[in-house]
Amino acid sequence: MNEMFKEVFERDFTYVEGFRRVVRKFPEKEAMIDPQKERAWTYRQLNEDENRFANALAGAGVKKGDLVMYQLLNCPEFVYSYLAPPKLGAVTNPANYNFSPSETVVCLNSSRPKVYVYDESLKSMVLKALESSPHKPDTVVMVGEGEVPEGHVGFDAFVEGFPVTEPETDYVPHMYDEVARLFTSGTTGAPKPVSHTHKTLFFIGLGNALTYNEGYNSVYLAPHPFYHSGTLFLSFPCYIAAGKVLMPMDLKPEFYLKSMADEKCTGGWNT
C-alpha cells in the first residue's frame, strides 16, 4: 500500500498532471483572457494550443532534460512556453525581457537552451545577444508579425501542421524532475538560474491557491510580467485550480479598470 501511494503521489502530484486534471474535468470553462485582442481560451483550447507547441518542440528534437528559454511579454505564447515543455520532460526557462544583450548572453550560456523564443519587440537586443553568445540554440523562434531574421522562424510557422493532441512521448512526469529554471533579477550581479522541480511548483501553486482562495470561480488579474516568480506563483496556480487568468498588457487606468470590471476580477497582484 505504501509503495502504491508513493508511486501515485510522485507521478500525479506534478504541475503537468495538475493542469491535465483541470482540462479533463472542466474542458469548456474559460481559462485565460487577452483583453487587448478580445480573445478567450477554454481549458480545452488552451491545452490544444499548448499541445501544438509541445509537438512542434518535439519535432525540433526537444526531449527530457533539454531547456526551452524564452523572453516574452505577457501573451498567450508565454503561457504555451511555460506549460508545454514539461509535457516532454523538458525544462521551461523564462527570462526577463528587460535584460540587456550581455545579461541575455549570461542566460543563454547558463541554460544552453535547445530552443529559444523571443518577442519581436526585442529583435535588436536578441540579435546582438546571439551574435556574441558562445552558445547558439538549435532553433530560434520569433513571436509577432514583423520580419523574421534569417535563420529564425516565426512562431506560427514553427507550430504549423502539428497536431493538437497530447505529444507522443515515453516521458512520465515525476515530482522530483526539474521542470522550471527561473532567473534572478541581476540587480546585484549577473542573472543566476534558480531550479524548480514539479514538487516545488505544484505545492507552491497549491499553497497559494488555498491561501488566496483561487478556484473554479476565481478571475485573477495578472498585469505584472509573467517571467516574475510573483506572477508565476500567484496567478498561474489558477491553471491547477480551474480558475481564470486575465492578462492586460495595456495598463492605462481606463483600460485596466474596465478590464477588471468587465471580467469581475476576484483577485490579483497589484503593486
mmCIF file of C-alpha atoms in Angstrom:
data_model
loop_
_atom_site.group_PDB
_atom_site.id
_atom_site.type_symbol
_atom_site.label_atom_id
_atom_site.label_comp_id
_atom_site.label_asym_id
_atom_site.label_seq_id
_atom_site.Cartn_x
_atom_site.Cartn_y
_atom_site.Cartn_z
ATOM 1 C CA MET A 1 0.000 0.000 0.000
ATOM 2 C CA ASN A 2 2.780 2.433 0.922
ATOM 3 C CA GLU A 3 4.610 1.751 -2.348
ATOM 4 C CA MET A 4 1.416 2.235 -4.367
ATOM 5 C CA PHE A 5 0.708 5.534 -2.587
ATOM 6 C CA LYS A 6 4.291 6.663 -3.187
ATOM 7 C CA GLU A 7 4.060 5.821 -6.894
ATOM 8 C CA VAL A 8 0.753 7.657 -7.384
ATOM 9 C CA PHE A 9 1.894 10.644 -5.314
ATOM 10 C CA GLU A 10 5.192 11.057 -7.166
ATOM 11 C CA ARG A 11 3.574 10.645 -10.602
ATOM 12 C CA ASP A 12 0.317 12.558 -10.223
ATOM 13 C CA PHE A 13 1.255 15.451 -7.933
ATOM 14 C CA THR A 14 3.075 17.325 -10.699
ATOM 15 C CA TYR A 15 2.317 20.594 -12.469
ATOM 16 C CA VAL A 16 1.656 18.749 -15.742
ATOM 17 C CA GLU A 17 -0.863 16.354 -14.202
ATOM 18 C CA GLY A 18 -2.459 19.141 -12.169
ATOM 19 C CA PHE A 19 -3.200 21.051 -15.375
ATOM 20 C CA ARG A 20 -4.364 17.924 -17.210
ATOM 21 C CA ARG A 21 -6.821 17.115 -14.424
ATOM 22 C CA VAL A 22 -8.463 20.516 -14.845
ATOM 23 C CA VAL A 23 -8.597 20.061 -18.635
ATOM 24 C CA ARG A 24 -10.291 16.680 -18.238
ATOM 25 C CA LYS A 25 -12.783 17.897 -15.644
ATOM 26 C CA PHE A 26 -13.620 21.377 -16.975
ATOM 27 C CA PRO A 27 -12.730 21.421 -20.701
ATOM 28 C CA GLU A 28 -15.179 24.186 -21.662
ATOM 29 C CA LYS A 29 -14.515 26.501 -18.727
ATOM 30 C CA GLU A 30 -12.676 29.727 -19.579
ATOM 31 C CA ALA A 31 -9.014 29.581 -18.597
ATOM 32 C CA MET A 32 -7.430 32.727 -19.999
ATOM 33 C CA ILE A 33 -8.474 36.103 -21.378
ATOM 34 C CA ASP A 34 -6.464 38.534 -23.506
ATOM 35 C CA PRO A 35 -8.473 41.793 -23.232
ATOM 36 C CA GLN A 36 -6.338 43.622 -25.826
ATOM 37 C CA LYS A 37 -7.229 41.116 -28.536
ATOM 38 C CA GLU A 38 -10.673 40.436 -27.033
ATOM 39 C CA ARG A 39 -9.960 36.716 -27.098
ATOM 40 C CA ALA A 40 -10.617 33.996 -24.543
ATOM 41 C CA TRP A 41 -9.473 30.382 -24.261
ATOM 42 C CA THR A 42 -11.274 27.499 -22.617
ATOM 43 C CA TYR A 43 -9.146 24.893 -20.882
ATOM 44 C CA ARG A 44 -9.628 22.614 -23.884
ATOM 45 C CA GLN A 45 -8.486 25.322 -26.307
ATOM 46 C CA LEU A 46 -5.536 26.323 -24.138
ATOM 47 C CA ASN A 47 -4.465 22.694 -23.875
ATOM 48 C CA GLU A 48 -4.751 22.226 -27.641
ATOM 49 C CA ASP A 49 -2.601 25.290 -28.368
ATOM 50 C CA GLU A 50 -0.138 24.125 -25.738
ATOM 51 C CA ASN A 51 -0.048 20.622 -27.285
ATOM 52 C CA ARG A 52 0.567 22.027 -30.755
ATOM 53 C CA PHE A 53 3.597 23.875 -29.397
ATOM 54 C CA ALA A 54 4.763 20.795 -27.470
ATOM 55 C CA ASN A 55 4.547 18.692 -30.634
ATOM 56 C CA ALA A 56 6.481 21.356 -32.566
ATOM 57 C CA LEU A 57 9.153 21.315 -29.866
ATOM 58 C CA ALA A 58 9.333 17.534 -30.118
ATOM 59 C CA GLY A 59 9.688 17.916 -33.885
ATOM 60 C CA ALA A 60 12.639 20.215 -33.222
ATOM 61 C CA GLY A 61 14.278 17.470 -31.168
ATOM 62 C CA VAL A 62 13.376 18.668 -27.684
ATOM 63 C CA LYS A 63 13.367 15.865 -25.135
ATOM 64 C CA LYS A 64 13.736 15.227 -21.410
ATOM 65 C CA GLY A 65 16.352 17.452 -19.822
ATOM 66 C CA ASP A 66 16.503 19.996 -22.663
ATOM 67 C CA LEU A 67 15.747 23.641 -21.912
ATOM 68 C CA VAL A 68 13.358 25.963 -23.722
ATOM 69 C CA MET A 69 14.285 29.551 -22.928
ATOM 70 C CA TYR A 70 12.042 32.493 -23.776
ATOM 71 C CA GLN A 71 11.892 36.258 -23.387
ATOM 72 C CA LEU A 72 8.286 37.217 -23.985
ATOM 73 C CA LEU A 73 5.812 39.870 -22.955
ATOM 74 C CA ASN A 74 2.555 38.808 -21.294
ATOM 75 C CA CYS A 75 0.973 36.942 -24.177
ATOM 76 C CA PRO A 76 -0.580 33.540 -24.984
ATOM 77 C CA GLU A 77 2.751 32.277 -26.314
ATOM 78 C CA PHE A 78 4.294 32.811 -22.866
ATOM 79 C CA VAL A 79 1.666 30.517 -21.340
ATOM 80 C CA TYR A 80 2.282 27.888 -24.035
ATOM 81 C CA SER A 81 6.029 28.154 -23.419
ATOM 82 C CA TYR A 82 5.525 27.684 -19.687
ATOM 83 C CA LEU A 83 3.160 24.718 -19.863
ATOM 84 C CA ALA A 84 4.263 22.822 -22.997
ATOM 85 C CA PRO A 85 7.942 21.860 -22.431
ATOM 86 C CA PRO A 86 7.230 19.899 -19.212
ATOM 87 C CA LYS A 87 4.979 17.558 -21.185
ATOM 88 C CA LEU A 88 8.149 16.359 -22.924
ATOM 89 C CA GLY A 89 10.216 16.297 -19.765
ATOM 90 C CA ALA A 90 11.949 19.492 -20.909
ATOM 91 C CA VAL A 91 12.626 22.449 -18.627
ATOM 92 C CA THR A 92 10.707 25.715 -19.056
ATOM 93 C CA ASN A 93 13.072 28.677 -18.758
ATOM 94 C CA PRO A 94 11.539 32.203 -18.756
ATOM 95 C CA ALA A 95 13.872 35.195 -18.726
ATOM 96 C CA ASN A 96 13.343 38.902 -18.088
ATOM 97 C CA TYR A 97 12.533 40.722 -21.340
ATOM 98 C CA ASN A 98 14.272 43.826 -19.918
ATOM 99 C CA PHE A 99 17.660 42.102 -19.825
ATOM 100 C CA SER A 100 20.434 43.721 -21.836
ATOM 101 C CA PRO A 101 22.258 41.787 -24.572
ATOM 102 C CA SER A 102 25.088 40.945 -22.152
ATOM 103 C CA GLU A 103 22.647 39.711 -19.496
ATOM 104 C CA THR A 104 20.822 37.629 -22.096
ATOM 105 C CA VAL A 105 24.166 36.093 -23.110
ATOM 106 C CA VAL A 106 24.693 35.074 -19.476
ATOM 107 C CA CYS A 107 21.280 33.359 -19.511
ATOM 108 C CA LEU A 108 21.914 31.627 -22.838
ATOM 109 C CA ASN A 109 25.257 30.254 -21.704
ATOM 110 C CA SER A 110 23.958 29.255 -18.304
ATOM 111 C CA SER A 111 20.903 27.385 -19.593
ATOM 112 C CA ARG A 112 22.203 26.361 -23.026
ATOM 113 C CA PRO A 113 18.656 26.085 -24.410
ATOM 114 C CA LYS A 114 17.865 23.857 -27.358
ATOM 115 C CA VAL A 115 15.063 26.242 -28.385
ATOM 116 C CA TYR A 116 14.944 29.996 -27.724
ATOM 117 C CA VAL A 117 11.729 32.035 -28.163
ATOM 118 C CA TYR A 118 11.552 35.840 -28.124
ATOM 119 C CA ASP A 119 9.144 38.706 -28.808
ATOM 120 C CA GLU A 120 9.608 40.715 -31.996
ATOM 121 C CA SER A 121 9.934 43.939 -29.960
ATOM 122 C CA LEU A 122 13.206 42.533 -28.585
ATOM 123 C CA LYS A 123 14.661 41.701 -32.006
ATOM 124 C CA SER A 124 17.540 44.180 -31.893
ATOM 125 C CA MET A 125 18.623 43.089 -28.417
ATOM 126 C CA VAL A 126 18.277 39.400 -29.294
ATOM 127 C CA LEU A 127 20.372 39.670 -32.462
ATOM 128 C CA LYS A 128 23.176 41.359 -30.511
ATOM 129 C CA ALA A 129 22.992 38.714 -27.793
ATOM 130 C CA LEU A 130 23.013 35.779 -30.205
ATOM 131 C CA GLU A 131 25.900 37.238 -32.180
ATOM 132 C CA SER A 132 28.127 37.399 -29.098
ATOM 133 C CA SER A 133 26.857 34.297 -27.297
ATOM 134 C CA PRO A 134 29.144 31.245 -27.383
ATOM 135 C CA HIS A 135 26.047 29.033 -27.109
ATOM 136 C CA LYS A 136 23.799 29.010 -30.172
ATOM 137 C CA PRO A 137 20.329 27.456 -29.705
ATOM 138 C CA ASP A 138 19.401 24.897 -32.363
ATOM 139 C CA THR A 139 16.114 26.684 -33.049
ATOM 140 C CA VAL A 140 15.239 30.377 -32.572
ATOM 141 C CA VAL A 141 11.561 31.339 -32.734
ATOM 142 C CA MET A 142 10.171 34.879 -33.014
ATOM 143 C CA VAL A 143 6.688 35.745 -31.728
ATOM 144 C CA GLY A 144 4.998 38.580 -33.619
ATOM 145 C CA GLU A 145 4.073 39.835 -37.058
ATOM 146 C CA GLY A 146 7.331 41.563 -38.020
ATOM 147 C CA GLU A 147 10.037 40.429 -40.431
ATOM 148 C CA VAL A 148 11.698 37.255 -39.197
ATOM 149 C CA PRO A 149 15.516 37.437 -39.192
ATOM 150 C CA GLU A 150 17.477 34.993 -41.328
ATOM 151 C CA GLY A 151 17.916 31.674 -39.563
ATOM 152 C CA HIS A 152 14.970 32.267 -37.234
ATOM 153 C CA VAL A 153 11.397 31.032 -37.644
ATOM 154 C CA GLY A 154 8.111 32.764 -36.878
ATOM 155 C CA PHE A 155 6.006 31.199 -34.134
ATOM 156 C CA ASP A 156 3.028 30.473 -36.403
ATOM 157 C CA ALA A 157 5.286 28.819 -38.984
ATOM 158 C CA PHE A 158 7.021 26.825 -36.243
ATOM 159 C CA VAL A 159 3.777 25.236 -34.995
ATOM 160 C CA GLU A 160 2.019 24.967 -38.373
ATOM 161 C CA GLY A 161 0.838 21.468 -39.226
ATOM 162 C CA PHE A 162 1.456 19.960 -35.807
ATOM 163 C CA PRO A 163 -1.427 18.143 -34.054
ATOM 164 C CA VAL A 164 -3.313 19.458 -31.024
ATOM 165 C CA THR A 165 -3.285 16.037 -29.369
ATOM 166 C CA GLU A 166 -1.038 15.196 -26.435
ATOM 167 C CA PRO A 167 2.561 14.711 -27.590
ATOM 168 C CA GLU A 168 3.662 11.119 -28.074
ATOM 169 C CA THR A 169 6.459 10.577 -25.602
ATOM 170 C CA ASP A 170 7.748 7.933 -23.243
ATOM 171 C CA TYR A 171 8.241 10.583 -20.576
ATOM 172 C CA VAL A 172 6.251 10.083 -17.372
ATOM 173 C CA PRO A 173 6.275 13.173 -15.113
ATOM 174 C CA HIS A 174 7.857 12.651 -11.709
ATOM 175 C CA MET A 175 7.557 15.129 -8.871
ATOM 176 C CA TYR A 176 11.337 15.333 -8.379
ATOM 177 C CA ASP A 177 12.128 16.094 -12.032
ATOM 178 C CA GLU A 178 13.376 19.596 -12.796
ATOM 179 C CA VAL A 179 10.536 21.408 -14.538
ATOM 180 C CA ALA A 180 11.429 25.115 -14.454
ATOM 181 C CA ARG A 181 14.501 27.301 -14.236
ATOM 182 C CA LEU A 182 13.905 30.943 -13.361
ATOM 183 C CA PHE A 183 16.467 33.750 -13.264
ATOM 184 C CA THR A 184 17.237 36.213 -10.503
ATOM 185 C CA SER A 185 16.842 39.864 -11.477
ATOM 186 C CA GLY A 186 20.544 40.581 -11.868
ATOM 187 C CA THR A 187 20.345 43.767 -9.782
ATOM 188 C CA THR A 188 23.379 42.805 -7.660
ATOM 189 C CA GLY A 189 25.292 40.876 -10.295
ATOM 190 C CA ALA A 190 24.693 38.675 -13.299
ATOM 191 C CA PRO A 191 21.353 36.817 -13.505
ATOM 192 C CA LYS A 192 21.533 33.481 -11.727
ATOM 193 C CA PRO A 193 19.411 30.392 -12.516
ATOM 194 C CA VAL A 194 17.078 29.008 -9.844
ATOM 195 C CA SER A 195 15.886 25.441 -10.398
ATOM 196 C CA HIS A 196 12.397 24.162 -9.516
ATOM 197 C CA THR A 197 11.046 20.629 -9.526
ATOM 198 C CA HIS A 198 7.444 19.627 -10.160
ATOM 199 C CA LYS A 199 7.131 19.256 -6.402
ATOM 200 C CA THR A 200 8.110 22.845 -5.617
ATOM 201 C CA LEU A 201 5.965 24.368 -8.362
ATOM 202 C CA PHE A 202 2.941 22.205 -7.614
ATOM 203 C CA PHE A 203 2.942 22.793 -3.873
ATOM 204 C CA ILE A 204 3.791 26.492 -4.125
ATOM 205 C CA GLY A 205 0.858 26.752 -6.525
ATOM 206 C CA LEU A 206 -1.454 24.662 -4.376
ATOM 207 C CA GLY A 207 -0.471 26.586 -1.247
ATOM 208 C CA ASN A 208 -1.090 29.968 -2.856
ATOM 209 C CA ALA A 209 -4.358 28.786 -4.405
ATOM 210 C CA LEU A 210 -5.564 27.798 -0.931
ATOM 211 C CA THR A 211 -4.182 30.940 0.743
ATOM 212 C CA TYR A 212 -5.710 33.367 -1.746
ATOM 213 C CA ASN A 213 -8.874 31.348 -2.364
ATOM 214 C CA GLU A 214 -8.136 30.640 -6.026
ATOM 215 C CA GLY A 215 -10.520 28.132 -7.516
ATOM 216 C CA TYR A 216 -13.282 27.497 -10.006
ATOM 217 C CA ASN A 217 -14.884 30.941 -9.573
ATOM 218 C CA SER A 218 -11.629 32.905 -9.485
ATOM 219 C CA VAL A 219 -10.778 35.540 -12.076
ATOM 220 C CA TYR A 220 -7.202 36.531 -11.330
ATOM 221 C CA LEU A 221 -5.788 39.797 -12.660
ATOM 222 C CA ALA A 222 -2.179 39.312 -13.789
ATOM 223 C CA PRO A 223 -0.710 42.623 -15.026
ATOM 224 C CA HIS A 224 2.855 42.018 -13.834
ATOM 225 C CA PRO A 225 5.483 40.448 -16.112
ATOM 226 C CA PHE A 226 4.842 36.718 -16.381
ATOM 227 C CA TYR A 227 8.544 35.909 -16.102
ATOM 228 C CA HIS A 228 8.498 37.156 -12.490
ATOM 229 C CA SER A 229 8.218 34.497 -9.799
ATOM 230 C CA GLY A 230 5.487 36.517 -8.077
ATOM 231 C CA THR A 231 3.212 36.195 -11.114
ATOM 232 C CA LEU A 232 4.121 32.563 -11.781
ATOM 233 C CA PHE A 233 3.494 31.622 -8.148
ATOM 234 C CA LEU A 234 0.372 33.769 -7.588
ATOM 235 C CA SER A 235 -1.587 33.863 -10.860
ATOM 236 C CA PHE A 236 -0.525 30.693 -12.691
ATOM 237 C CA PRO A 237 -1.779 28.434 -9.848
ATOM 238 C CA CYS A 238 -5.218 29.203 -11.290
ATOM 239 C CA TYR A 239 -4.346 26.688 -14.012
ATOM 240 C CA ILE A 240 -4.229 23.848 -11.494
ATOM 241 C CA ALA A 241 -7.247 25.192 -9.560
ATOM 242 C CA ALA A 242 -9.641 25.672 -12.528
ATOM 243 C CA GLY A 243 -9.569 29.458 -12.233
ATOM 244 C CA LYS A 244 -9.286 32.087 -14.957
ATOM 245 C CA VAL A 245 -6.360 34.447 -15.643
ATOM 246 C CA LEU A 246 -6.838 37.936 -17.116
ATOM 247 C CA MET A 247 -3.649 39.319 -18.671
ATOM 248 C CA PRO A 248 -3.823 43.037 -19.528
ATOM 249 C CA MET A 249 -0.653 44.466 -21.106
ATOM 250 C CA ASP A 250 -2.218 47.910 -21.556
ATOM 251 C CA LEU A 251 -2.027 49.458 -18.090
ATOM 252 C CA LYS A 252 -3.679 52.768 -18.915
ATOM 253 C CA PRO A 253 -6.030 53.339 -15.943
ATOM 254 C CA GLU A 254 -9.218 53.439 -18.016
ATOM 255 C CA PHE A 255 -8.481 50.187 -19.849
ATOM 256 C CA TYR A 256 -7.118 48.477 -16.761
ATOM 257 C CA LEU A 257 -10.141 49.324 -14.617
ATOM 258 C CA LYS A 258 -12.586 48.491 -17.414
ATOM 259 C CA SER A 259 -10.975 45.057 -17.827
ATOM 260 C CA MET A 260 -11.291 44.431 -14.099
ATOM 261 C CA ALA A 261 -14.950 45.455 -14.105
ATOM 262 C CA ASP A 262 -15.903 43.625 -17.315
ATOM 263 C CA GLU A 263 -14.441 40.319 -16.129
ATOM 264 C CA LYS A 264 -15.473 40.789 -12.467
ATOM 265 C CA CYS A 265 -11.985 40.069 -11.159
ATOM 266 C CA THR A 266 -11.925 38.373 -7.780
ATOM 267 C CA GLY A 267 -8.238 38.896 -7.063
ATOM 268 C CA GLY A 268 -4.897 39.938 -8.403
ATOM 269 C CA TRP A 269 -1.372 41.018 -7.627
ATOM 270 C CA ASN A 270 -1.067 44.799 -7.861
ATOM 271 C CA THR A 271 1.811 46.936 -6.602
#
